[in-house]
Coordinates of C-alpha atoms in Angstrom, one line a residue:
M1 CA 93.7 82.6 102.9
T2 CA 94.3 85.9 104.8
G3 CA 97.4 88.0 105.9
A4 CA 100.6 87.2 104.3
D5 CA 99.5 83.9 103.0
A6 CA 96.9 85.8 100.6
T7 CA 99.7 87.8 98.8
A8 CA 100.9 86.4 95.6
P9 CA 104.1 84.6 95.5
R10 CA 107.5 86.3 94.4
W11 CA 108.1 83.6 91.8
P12 CA 104.9 82.3 90.0
L13 CA 103.5 78.9 90.8
P14 CA 103.5 76.4 87.8
S15 CA 100.5 76.8 85.7
T16 CA 101.0 73.6 83.8
P17 CA 102.1 70.1 84.6
I18 CA 105.8 69.4 85.8
A19 CA 107.6 68.8 82.4
H20 CA 110.2 66.3 84.0
D21 CA 109.8 62.5 83.6
P22 CA 108.2 61.3 87.0
E23 CA 110.4 58.4 87.4
L24 CA 113.7 60.4 86.9
L25 CA 112.2 63.1 89.4
A26 CA 111.5 60.3 91.9
R27 CA 114.8 59.0 91.7
A28 CA 116.5 62.4 91.9
V29 CA 114.8 63.3 95.1
R30 CA 115.7 59.6 96.4
D31 CA 119.4 59.9 95.5
M32 CA 121.1 59.2 98.7
R33 CA 124.4 61.1 97.5
L34 CA 122.3 64.1 98.4
T35 CA 121.5 65.8 101.6
W36 CA 117.8 66.0 102.5
R37 CA 118.3 69.9 102.1
A38 CA 119.6 69.3 98.6
R39 CA 116.7 67.2 97.8
G40 CA 114.3 69.7 98.9
I41 CA 116.0 72.6 96.8
L42 CA 116.0 70.1 93.9
A43 CA 112.4 69.3 94.3
E44 CA 111.7 73.1 94.5
L45 CA 113.4 74.0 91.4
A46 CA 112.1 70.8 89.4
T47 CA 108.6 72.2 90.0
G48 CA 108.8 74.4 87.2
Y49 CA 108.3 78.1 86.6
P50 CA 107.2 79.9 83.7
P51 CA 110.2 80.7 81.1
G52 CA 112.2 83.6 82.2
Q53 CA 110.7 83.8 85.5
E54 CA 112.8 81.3 87.4
P55 CA 114.4 82.7 90.4
A56 CA 118.3 83.0 90.1
I57 CA 120.3 81.2 93.0
S58 CA 121.5 84.6 94.2
E59 CA 117.8 85.7 94.5
L60 CA 117.0 82.5 96.5
T61 CA 120.2 82.9 98.8
S62 CA 119.4 86.4 99.5
L63 CA 115.7 86.0 101.2
T64 CA 115.8 87.4 104.5
R65 CA 115.2 85.0 107.4
M66 CA 111.7 86.5 107.8
E67 CA 110.8 85.7 104.0
R68 CA 112.1 82.0 104.8
R69 CA 110.3 81.7 107.8
A70 CA 113.3 80.7 109.8
A71 CA 114.4 78.0 107.4
E72 CA 118.1 77.1 106.6
G73 CA 120.9 79.9 106.5
R74 CA 122.4 81.0 103.5
D75 CA 125.6 79.1 103.9
A76 CA 123.6 75.8 104.3
F77 CA 121.7 76.7 101.2
R78 CA 125.0 77.5 99.1
A79 CA 126.3 74.2 100.3
A80 CA 123.3 72.1 99.2
V81 CA 123.3 74.0 95.8
G82 CA 126.9 72.9 95.6
E83 CA 125.9 69.4 96.2
L84 CA 123.4 69.6 93.3
R85 CA 125.9 71.1 90.9
T86 CA 128.7 68.8 91.7
L87 CA 126.6 65.9 90.7
G88 CA 125.0 67.6 87.8
Y89 CA 121.5 68.1 88.9
L90 CA 121.9 71.8 88.5
R91 CA 124.0 73.4 85.7
P92 CA 124.1 77.1 84.3
T93 CA 121.9 78.0 81.6
T94 CA 123.2 78.5 78.2
T95 CA 121.6 82.0 77.8
P96 CA 123.0 84.9 79.0
T97 CA 121.3 86.7 82.0
I98 CA 122.5 90.2 82.3
G99 CA 122.3 91.7 86.0
V100 CA 120.1 89.1 87.3
G101 CA 122.3 86.7 88.9
E102 CA 123.1 83.1 87.7
R103 CA 120.2 80.9 86.7
L104 CA 120.5 77.4 87.0
V105 CA 118.7 74.6 85.0
V106 CA 117.5 71.2 86.5
D107 CA 118.9 68.2 84.7
L108 CA 117.3 65.1 86.0
T109 CA 119.1 62.7 83.6
V110 CA 121.8 62.2 86.2
S111 CA 119.3 60.5 88.4
A112 CA 120.0 57.3 86.2
G113 CA 123.1 56.9 88.3
A114 CA 121.2 57.8 91.7
H115 CA 122.2 55.8 94.7
L116 CA 119.0 54.5 95.9
I117 CA 118.3 52.4 99.1
P118 CA 117.4 48.9 97.8
S119 CA 114.3 47.1 98.7
H120 CA 114.8 44.6 101.5
H121 CA 113.7 41.2 100.9
H122 CA 111.6 39.3 103.4
A123 CA 112.9 36.7 105.5
D124 CA 111.0 33.9 103.9
G125 CA 112.8 34.6 100.8
S126 CA 110.0 36.2 98.8

């Protein structure tokens, strides 16, 4: 890699496998109660970060348009985080984080109530 892509990421990439149950993660990212945007944010946050190195929501929101490569605006990001909080996929940490913004923890157990698109049956009844 060369140029900007060769620099180290602001938040470390996971160095160990994702700790979430794969079935719960799959249900969560297919939950039709969420917009595509909210599902993408959930997938990003569920990929895992080393303890204490997770980005705060305010840090993600404050990324410049150049850093985000012309992705969604701040209002759209905040709305998607609101969706995730409302359904319970994101909840505040129980540990204090002085001066670094609110940190949210991914909780995939709520995906047990996900609204999934049912499989369609074949016309021949199978």
